[in-house]
Coordinates of C-alpha atoms in Angstrom, one line a residue:
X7 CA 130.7 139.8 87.3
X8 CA 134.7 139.8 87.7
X9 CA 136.8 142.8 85.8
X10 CA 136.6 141.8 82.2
X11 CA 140.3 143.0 81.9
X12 CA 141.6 140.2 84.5
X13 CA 139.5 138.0 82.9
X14 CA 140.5 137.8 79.6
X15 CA 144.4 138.1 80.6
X16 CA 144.2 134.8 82.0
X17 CA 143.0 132.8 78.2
X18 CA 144.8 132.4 75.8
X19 CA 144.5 134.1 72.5
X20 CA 141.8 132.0 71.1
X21 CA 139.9 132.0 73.5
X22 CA 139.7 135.9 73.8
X23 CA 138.5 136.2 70.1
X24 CA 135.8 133.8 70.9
X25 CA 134.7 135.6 74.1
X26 CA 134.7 138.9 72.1
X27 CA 132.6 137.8 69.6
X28 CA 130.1 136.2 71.7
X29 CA 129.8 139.2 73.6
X30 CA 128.7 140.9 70.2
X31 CA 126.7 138.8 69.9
X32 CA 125.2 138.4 72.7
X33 CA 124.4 142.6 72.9
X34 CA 122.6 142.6 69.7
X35 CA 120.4 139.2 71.5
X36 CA 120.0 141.9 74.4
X37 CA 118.8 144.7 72.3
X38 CA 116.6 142.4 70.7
X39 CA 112.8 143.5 70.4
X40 CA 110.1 141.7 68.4
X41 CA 108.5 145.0 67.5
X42 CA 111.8 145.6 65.6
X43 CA 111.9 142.9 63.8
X44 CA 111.5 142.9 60.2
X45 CA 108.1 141.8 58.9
X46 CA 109.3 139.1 56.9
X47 CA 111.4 137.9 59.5
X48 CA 108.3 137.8 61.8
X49 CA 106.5 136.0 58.9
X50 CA 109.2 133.5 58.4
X51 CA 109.8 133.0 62.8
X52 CA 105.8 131.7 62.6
X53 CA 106.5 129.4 59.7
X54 CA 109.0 127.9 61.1
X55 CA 107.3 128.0 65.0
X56 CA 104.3 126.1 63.1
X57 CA 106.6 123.0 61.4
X58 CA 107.9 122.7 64.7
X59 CA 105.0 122.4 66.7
X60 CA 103.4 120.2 63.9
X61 CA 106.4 117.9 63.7
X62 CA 106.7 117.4 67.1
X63 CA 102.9 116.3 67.6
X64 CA 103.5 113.9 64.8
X65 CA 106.5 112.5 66.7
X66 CA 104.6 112.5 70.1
X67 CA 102.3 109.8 67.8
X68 CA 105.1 107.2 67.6
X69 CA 103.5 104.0 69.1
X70 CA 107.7 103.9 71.1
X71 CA 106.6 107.3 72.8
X72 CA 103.8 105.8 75.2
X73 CA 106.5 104.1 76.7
X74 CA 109.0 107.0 77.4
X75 CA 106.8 109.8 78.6
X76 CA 105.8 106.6 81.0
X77 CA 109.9 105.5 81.8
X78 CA 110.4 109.1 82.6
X79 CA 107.1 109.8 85.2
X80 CA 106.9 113.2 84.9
X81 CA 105.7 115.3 87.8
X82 CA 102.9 117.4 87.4
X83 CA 103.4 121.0 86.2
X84 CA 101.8 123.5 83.3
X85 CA 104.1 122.5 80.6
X86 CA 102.9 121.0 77.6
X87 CA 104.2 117.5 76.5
X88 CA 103.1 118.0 73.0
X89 CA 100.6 115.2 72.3
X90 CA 100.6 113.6 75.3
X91 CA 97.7 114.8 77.4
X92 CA 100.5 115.3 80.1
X93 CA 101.8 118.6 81.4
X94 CA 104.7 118.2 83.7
X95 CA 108.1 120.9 84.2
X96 CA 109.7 122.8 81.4
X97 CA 112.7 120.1 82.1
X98 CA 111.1 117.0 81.3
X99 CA 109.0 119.1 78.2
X100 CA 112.2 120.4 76.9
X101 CA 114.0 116.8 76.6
X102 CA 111.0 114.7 75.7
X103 CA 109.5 117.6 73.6
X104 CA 112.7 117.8 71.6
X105 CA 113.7 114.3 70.8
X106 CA 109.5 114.2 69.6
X107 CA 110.7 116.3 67.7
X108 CA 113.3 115.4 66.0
X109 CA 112.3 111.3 65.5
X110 CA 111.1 111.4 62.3
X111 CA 113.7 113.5 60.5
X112 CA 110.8 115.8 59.8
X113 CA 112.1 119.1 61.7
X114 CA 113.5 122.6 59.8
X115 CA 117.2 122.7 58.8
X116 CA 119.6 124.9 57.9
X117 CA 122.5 124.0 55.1
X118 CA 124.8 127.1 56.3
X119 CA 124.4 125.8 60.3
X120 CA 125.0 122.4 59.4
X121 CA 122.2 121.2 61.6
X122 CA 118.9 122.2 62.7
X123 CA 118.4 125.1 64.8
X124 CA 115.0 125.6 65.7
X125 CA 114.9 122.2 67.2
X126 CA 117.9 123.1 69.6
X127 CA 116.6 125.5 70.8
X128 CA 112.4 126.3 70.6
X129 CA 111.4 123.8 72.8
X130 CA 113.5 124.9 75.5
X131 CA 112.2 128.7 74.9
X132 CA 109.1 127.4 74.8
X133 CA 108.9 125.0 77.8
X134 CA 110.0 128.1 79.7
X135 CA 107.9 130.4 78.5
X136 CA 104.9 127.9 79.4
X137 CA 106.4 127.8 82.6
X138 CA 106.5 131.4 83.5
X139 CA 103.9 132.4 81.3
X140 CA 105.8 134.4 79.5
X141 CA 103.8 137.3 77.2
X142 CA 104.4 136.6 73.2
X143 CA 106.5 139.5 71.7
X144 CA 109.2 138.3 74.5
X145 CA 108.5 134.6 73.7
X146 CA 108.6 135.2 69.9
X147 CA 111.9 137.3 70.7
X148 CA 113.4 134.6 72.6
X149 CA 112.6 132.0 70.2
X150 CA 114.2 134.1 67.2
X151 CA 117.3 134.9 69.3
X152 CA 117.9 131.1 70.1
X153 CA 117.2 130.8 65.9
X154 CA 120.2 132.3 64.6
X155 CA 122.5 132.2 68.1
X156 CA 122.5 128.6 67.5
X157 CA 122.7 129.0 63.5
X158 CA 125.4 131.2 63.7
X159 CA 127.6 129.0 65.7
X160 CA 126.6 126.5 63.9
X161 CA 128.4 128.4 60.9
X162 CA 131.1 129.2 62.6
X163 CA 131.8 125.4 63.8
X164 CA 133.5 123.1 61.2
X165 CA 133.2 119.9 63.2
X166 CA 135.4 117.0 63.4
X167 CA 135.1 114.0 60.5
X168 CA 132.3 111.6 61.6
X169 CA 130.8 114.4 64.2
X170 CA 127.3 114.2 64.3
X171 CA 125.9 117.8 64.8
X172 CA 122.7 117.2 67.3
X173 CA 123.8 118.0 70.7
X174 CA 127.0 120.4 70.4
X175 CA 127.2 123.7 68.7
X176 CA 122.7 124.1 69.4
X177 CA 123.5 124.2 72.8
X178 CA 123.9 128.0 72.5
X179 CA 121.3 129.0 70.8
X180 CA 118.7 127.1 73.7
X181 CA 120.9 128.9 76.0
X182 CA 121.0 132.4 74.6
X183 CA 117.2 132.5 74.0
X184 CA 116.4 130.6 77.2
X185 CA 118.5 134.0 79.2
X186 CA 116.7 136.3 76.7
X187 CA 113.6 134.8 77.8
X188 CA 114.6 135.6 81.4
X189 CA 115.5 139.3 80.7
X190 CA 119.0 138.6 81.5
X191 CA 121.7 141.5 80.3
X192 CA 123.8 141.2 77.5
X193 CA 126.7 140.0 80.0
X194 CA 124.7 137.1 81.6
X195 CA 124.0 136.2 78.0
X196 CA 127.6 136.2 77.4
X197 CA 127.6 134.0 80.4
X198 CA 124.5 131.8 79.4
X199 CA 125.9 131.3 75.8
X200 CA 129.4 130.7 76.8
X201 CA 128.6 128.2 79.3
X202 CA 126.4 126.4 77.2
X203 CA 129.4 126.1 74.4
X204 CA 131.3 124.0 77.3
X205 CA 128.6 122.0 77.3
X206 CA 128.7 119.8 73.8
X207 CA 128.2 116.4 73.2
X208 CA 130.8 114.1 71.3
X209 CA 128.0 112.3 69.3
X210 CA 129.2 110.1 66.4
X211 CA 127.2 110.5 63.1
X212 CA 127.1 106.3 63.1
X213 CA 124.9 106.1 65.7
X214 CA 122.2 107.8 63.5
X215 CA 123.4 105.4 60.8
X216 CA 123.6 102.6 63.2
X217 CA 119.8 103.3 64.3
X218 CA 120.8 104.1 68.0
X219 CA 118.1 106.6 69.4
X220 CA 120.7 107.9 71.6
X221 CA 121.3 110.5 68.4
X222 CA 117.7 111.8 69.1
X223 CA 118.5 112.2 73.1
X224 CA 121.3 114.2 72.1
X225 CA 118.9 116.9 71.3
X226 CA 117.2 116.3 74.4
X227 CA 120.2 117.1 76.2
X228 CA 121.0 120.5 73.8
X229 CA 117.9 122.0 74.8
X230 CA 118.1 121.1 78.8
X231 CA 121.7 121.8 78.6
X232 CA 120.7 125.0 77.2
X233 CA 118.3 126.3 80.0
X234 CA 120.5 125.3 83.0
X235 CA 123.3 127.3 81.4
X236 CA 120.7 130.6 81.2
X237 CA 119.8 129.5 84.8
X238 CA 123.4 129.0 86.0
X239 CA 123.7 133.2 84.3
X240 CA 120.6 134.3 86.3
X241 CA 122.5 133.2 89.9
X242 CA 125.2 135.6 88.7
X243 CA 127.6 132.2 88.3
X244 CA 128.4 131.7 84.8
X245 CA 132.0 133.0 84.4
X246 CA 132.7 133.1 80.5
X247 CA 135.9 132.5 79.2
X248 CA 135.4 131.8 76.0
X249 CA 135.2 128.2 76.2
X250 CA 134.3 127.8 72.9
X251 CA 137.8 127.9 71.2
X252 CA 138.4 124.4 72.9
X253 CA 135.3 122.9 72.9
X254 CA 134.0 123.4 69.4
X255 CA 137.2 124.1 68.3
X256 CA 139.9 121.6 69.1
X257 CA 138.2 119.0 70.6
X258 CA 135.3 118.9 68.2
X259 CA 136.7 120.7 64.8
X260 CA 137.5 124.1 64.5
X261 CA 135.9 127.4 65.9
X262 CA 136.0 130.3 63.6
X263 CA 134.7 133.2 66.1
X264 CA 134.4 136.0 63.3
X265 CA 131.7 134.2 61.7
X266 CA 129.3 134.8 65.1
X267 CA 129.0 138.2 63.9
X268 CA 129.5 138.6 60.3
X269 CA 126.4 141.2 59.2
X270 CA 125.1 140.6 62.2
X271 CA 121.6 142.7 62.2
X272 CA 121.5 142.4 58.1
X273 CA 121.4 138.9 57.5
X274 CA 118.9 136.2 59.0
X275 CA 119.3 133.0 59.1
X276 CA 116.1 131.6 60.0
X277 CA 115.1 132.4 56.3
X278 CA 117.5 130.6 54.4
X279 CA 116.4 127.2 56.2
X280 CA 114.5 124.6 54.8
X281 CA 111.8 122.6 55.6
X282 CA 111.1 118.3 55.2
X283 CA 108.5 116.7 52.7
X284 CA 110.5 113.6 53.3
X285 CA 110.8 111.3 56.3
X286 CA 114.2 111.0 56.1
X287 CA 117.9 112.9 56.9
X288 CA 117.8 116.1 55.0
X289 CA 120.9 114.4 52.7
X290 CA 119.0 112.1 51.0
X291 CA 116.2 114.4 49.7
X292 CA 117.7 115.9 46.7
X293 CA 117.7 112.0 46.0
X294 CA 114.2 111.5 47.1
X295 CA 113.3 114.4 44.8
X296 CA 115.1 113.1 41.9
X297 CA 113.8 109.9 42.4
X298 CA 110.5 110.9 42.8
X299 CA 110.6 112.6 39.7
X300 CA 112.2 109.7 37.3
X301 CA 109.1 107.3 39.0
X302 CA 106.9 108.8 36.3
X303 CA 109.2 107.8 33.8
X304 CA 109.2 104.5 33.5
X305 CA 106.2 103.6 31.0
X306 CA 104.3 100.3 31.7
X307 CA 106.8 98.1 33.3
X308 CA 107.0 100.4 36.5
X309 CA 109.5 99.8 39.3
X310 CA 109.6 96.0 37.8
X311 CA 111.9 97.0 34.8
X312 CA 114.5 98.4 36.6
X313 CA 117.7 96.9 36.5
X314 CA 119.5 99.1 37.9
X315 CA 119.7 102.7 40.3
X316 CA 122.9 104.7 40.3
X317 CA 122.8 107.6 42.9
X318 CA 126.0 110.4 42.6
X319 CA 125.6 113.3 45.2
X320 CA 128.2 115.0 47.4
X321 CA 130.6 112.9 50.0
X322 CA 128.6 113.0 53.2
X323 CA 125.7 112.1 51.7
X324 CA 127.3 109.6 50.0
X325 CA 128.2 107.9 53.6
X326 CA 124.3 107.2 54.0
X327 CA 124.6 104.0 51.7
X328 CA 123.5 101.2 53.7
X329 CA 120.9 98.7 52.6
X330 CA 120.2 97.1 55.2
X331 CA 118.7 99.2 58.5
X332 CA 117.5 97.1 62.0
X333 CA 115.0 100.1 62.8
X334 CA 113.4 103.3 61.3
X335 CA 116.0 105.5 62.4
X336 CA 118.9 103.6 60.8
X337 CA 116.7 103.6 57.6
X338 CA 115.8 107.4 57.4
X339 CA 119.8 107.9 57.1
X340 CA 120.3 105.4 53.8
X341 CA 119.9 106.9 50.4
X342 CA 119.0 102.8 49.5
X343 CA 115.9 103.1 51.5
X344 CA 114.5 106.5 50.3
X345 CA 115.0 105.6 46.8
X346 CA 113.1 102.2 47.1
X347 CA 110.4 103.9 49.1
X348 CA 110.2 106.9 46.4
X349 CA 109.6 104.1 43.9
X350 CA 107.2 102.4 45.4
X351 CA 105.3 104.7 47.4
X352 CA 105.6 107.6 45.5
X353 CA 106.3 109.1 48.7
X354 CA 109.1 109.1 51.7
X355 CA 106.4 109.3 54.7
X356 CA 106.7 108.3 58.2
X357 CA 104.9 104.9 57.2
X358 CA 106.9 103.6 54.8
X359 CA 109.2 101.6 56.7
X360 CA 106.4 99.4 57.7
X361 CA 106.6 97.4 54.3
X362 CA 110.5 98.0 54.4
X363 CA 111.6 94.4 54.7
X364 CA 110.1 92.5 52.4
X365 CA 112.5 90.7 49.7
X366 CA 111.2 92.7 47.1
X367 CA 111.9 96.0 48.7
X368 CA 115.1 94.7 49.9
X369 CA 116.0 93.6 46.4
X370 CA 115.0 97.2 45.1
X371 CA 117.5 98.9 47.4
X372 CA 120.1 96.3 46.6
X373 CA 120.0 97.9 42.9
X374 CA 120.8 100.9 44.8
X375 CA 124.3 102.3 44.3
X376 CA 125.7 105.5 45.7
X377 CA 128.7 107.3 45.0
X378 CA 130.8 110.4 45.5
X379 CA 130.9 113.1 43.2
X380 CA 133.2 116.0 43.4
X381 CA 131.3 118.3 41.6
X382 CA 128.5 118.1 44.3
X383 CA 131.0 118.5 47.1
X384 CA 132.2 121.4 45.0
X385 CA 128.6 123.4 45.5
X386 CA 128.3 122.9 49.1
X387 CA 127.3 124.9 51.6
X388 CA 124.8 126.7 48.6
X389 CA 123.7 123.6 46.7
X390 CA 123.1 120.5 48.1
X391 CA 122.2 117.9 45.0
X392 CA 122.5 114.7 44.0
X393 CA 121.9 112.8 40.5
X394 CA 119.7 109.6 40.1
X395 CA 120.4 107.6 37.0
X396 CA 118.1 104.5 36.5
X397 CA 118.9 101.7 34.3
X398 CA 115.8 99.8 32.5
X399 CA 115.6 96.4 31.0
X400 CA 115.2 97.5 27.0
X401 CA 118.6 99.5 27.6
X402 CA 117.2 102.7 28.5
X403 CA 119.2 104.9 31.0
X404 CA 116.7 107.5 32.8
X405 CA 118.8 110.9 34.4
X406 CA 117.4 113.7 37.0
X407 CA 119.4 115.9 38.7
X408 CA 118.4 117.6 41.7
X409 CA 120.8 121.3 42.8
X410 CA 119.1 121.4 46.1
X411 CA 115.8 119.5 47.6
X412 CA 112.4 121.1 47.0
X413 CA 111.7 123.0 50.1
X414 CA 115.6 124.5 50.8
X415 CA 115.4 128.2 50.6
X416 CA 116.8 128.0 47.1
X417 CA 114.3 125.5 45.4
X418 CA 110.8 125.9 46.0
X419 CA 110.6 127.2 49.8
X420 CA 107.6 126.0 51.4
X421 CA 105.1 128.7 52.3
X422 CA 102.2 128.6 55.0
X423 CA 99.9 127.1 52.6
X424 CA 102.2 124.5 51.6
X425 CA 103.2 123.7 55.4
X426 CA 99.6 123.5 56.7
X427 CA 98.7 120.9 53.4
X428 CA 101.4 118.6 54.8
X429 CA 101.0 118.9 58.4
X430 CA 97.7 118.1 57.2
X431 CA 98.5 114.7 54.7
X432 CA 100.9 113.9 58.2
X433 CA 98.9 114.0 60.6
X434 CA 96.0 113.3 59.0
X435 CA 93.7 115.3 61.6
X436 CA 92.1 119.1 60.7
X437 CA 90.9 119.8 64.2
X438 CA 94.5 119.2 65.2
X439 CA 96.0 120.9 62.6
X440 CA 94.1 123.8 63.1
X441 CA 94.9 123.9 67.1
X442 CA 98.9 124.2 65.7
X443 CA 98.5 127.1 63.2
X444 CA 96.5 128.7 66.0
X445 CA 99.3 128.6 68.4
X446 CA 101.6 129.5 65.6
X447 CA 99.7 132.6 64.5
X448 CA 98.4 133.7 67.9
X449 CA 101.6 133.5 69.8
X450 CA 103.9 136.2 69.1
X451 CA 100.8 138.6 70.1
X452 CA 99.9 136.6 72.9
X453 CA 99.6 138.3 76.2
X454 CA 100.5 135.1 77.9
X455 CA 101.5 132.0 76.2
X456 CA 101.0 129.3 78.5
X457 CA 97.0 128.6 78.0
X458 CA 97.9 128.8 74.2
X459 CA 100.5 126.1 74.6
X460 CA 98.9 124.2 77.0
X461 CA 95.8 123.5 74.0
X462 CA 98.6 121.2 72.3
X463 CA 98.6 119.0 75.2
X464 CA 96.2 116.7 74.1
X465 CA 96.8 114.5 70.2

């Protein structure tokens, strides 16, 4: 690699400070060693390893998926495409594997990111891994590295108004634990991760409100994206220059490089995610929860004796307000929908868009109206709420309040018990269920992970 000194005297002033702190960064991703890790970190890396891996099986079930495994033809190879009965290269697993993922609004989040961070980066770790067969304390490693990489750029990006976050500031974290996979030094993860933050997608957040499945390709794109920029390190040709500044910053929002390292070592960020018990975008559930909770209010006239449904939350949730949705996608990002399925499910699950057209469901959400509160924006990034008020015939005004969703970090965090019971409701399946927290459990000791992997093949 060139002289570090004639390198940085060629950027400008931005750009240096975001070089310098991805080379931080970057060394503590090197030093990196599961066996160091805290317990509860290792705990919490499982958890989260065993959503994933459920979510995306359920989202390999999608009757739409058949179709794009077929549109793609995979070549053979020992990768996994989760649910598929296909195994095919860590290319094709990374991008299908990740938008499986990712279809049914079910993956881990992370308020402080802005975005979801296991699903930028864990199936590109993990398609590699299958493809090298790597051992589990360096696959675990690697997945935990591309964890809070991509989380804390994801903190340290304020992105642009109407910016959707799948596909731009993720693309380090696949990339840093994609080169951490591949033993690469702390410099050719400097390389790796700053290459990779060149590499962001412009995605607008109405295509997700639109219902264009391009938003789920995006991730698709993060996690590929991600390994060619660890490959692209490993031939020695990644030349960073802190690319960064410009890309997330300017172009996209702005780039605050201090916060890459802020108590780097002493805070974690892959335990102050949450996780889904809603089919739907993660600002809607402190609706769904609030909803869900005023359902068992309403005495003997039920769903029928509402006259109206008043939803106040904080701004950008209070863009999802559509009531009308041309596919499942478009209806998992308006608050109208998940409040009319709350009430008459009981539920926000991957099936209830089936019944979602029919004039009385439609006339439900049409009750539905949602509108910006200050004191909600006031709360963010720590609270995420939302208040439901719902107006009944004889005069009555019911009111629940929600300071963050059931699951977040904050409000009833989901443990393994709690995960396995709705992987289970989901996917409706023990054997398969069982097969998941297998993998999840058994990985990290793993002595290689690619027979493990490769049992998730099948639905």
């Amino acid at each position: 690699m060139s002289d570090r000194r004639e390198e940085t005297q060629a950027i400008d002033p931005d750009q240096r400070a975001a070089l310098a702190a991805a080379r931080t960064l970057s060394e503590w991703a090197a030093d990196l060693t599961w066996e160091t890790v805290p317990d509860e970190v290792r705990d919490r890396l499982r958890l989260v390893l065993l959503d994933t891996l459920g979510v995306t099986m359920l989202g390999a079930r999608l009757p739409e998926r058949a179709g794009l495994v077929d549109a793609w033809t995979p070549g053979v190879g020992s990768v996994p495409l989760i649910g598929t009965g296909v195994r095919t290269s860590p290319e094709v697993a990374a991008w299908l594997n990740a938008t499986a993922l990712v279809s049914l609004e079910m993956d881990e989040g992370n308020k402080f990111a802005g975005g979801h961070p296991a699903a930028h980066g864990f199936p590109a770790v993990l398609a590699l891994a299958a493809a090298i067969d790597a051992d589990g304390p360096s696959t675990a490693a690697a997945l935990l590295v591309a964890y809070e990489v991509g989380a804390r750029y994801g903190r340290a990006s304020a992105a642009a108004a109407d910016l959707h976050p799948h596909g731009n500031w993720g693309f380090t974290g696949a990339a840093a634990g994609c080169a951490k996979l591949l033993s690469l030094d702390a410099d050719q993860i400097t390389g790796a991760v700053d290459a990779a933050s060149g590499m962001p997608i412009a995605g607008p957040f109405s295509a997700a409100l639109d219902g264009n499945p391009v938003r789920n390709e995006w991730m698709g794109a993060c996690n590929v994206s991600g390994l060619a920029a660890a490959r692209l390190a490993k031939a020695g040709m990644a030349i960073p220059t802190g690319i960064a500044a410009h890309s997330l910053g300017r172009l996209l929002g702005t780039f605050s490089p201090d916060v890459l390292v802020e108590r780097l070592d002493k805070r974690w960020d892959i335990g102050l995610g949450y996780f889904k018990r809603h089919a739907s975008c993660a600002f809607t559930h402190p609706t769904a929860d609030a909803t869900l909770e005023l359902r068992s209010q309403l005495g003997e006239g039920g769903v029928g004796a509402i006259t109206g449904i008043r939803v106040s939350t904080y701004s950008a949730a209070a863009n999802l307000h559509r009531t009308r949705w041309n596919n499942r996608l478009a209806a998992m990002f308006s608050i109208p929908y998940v409040v009319a399925t709350a009430l008459r499910d009981g539920r926000v699950a991957p099936d209830g868009f089936d019944a979602s057209n029919s004039a009385e469901f439609q006339a439900l959400a049409d009750r539905v109206e949602v509108v910006a509160d200050a004191v909600f924006d006031d709360r963010l990034p720590d609270a995420r709420g939302a208040a439901v008020e719902v107006t009944l015939a004889d005069g009555r005004v019911l009111r629940e309040e929600a300071a963050n969703p059931i699951g977040d970090s904050a409000r009833q965090p989901f443990d393994h018990e709690r995960t396995v019971a709705l992987l289970g409701d989901l996917l409706g399946d023990g054997d398969t269920v069982d097969r998941i927290v297998d993998v999840a459990s058994s990985l990290p000791e793993a002595p290689g992970v690619r027979a493990l992997l490769q049992t998730l093949t099948h639905p």
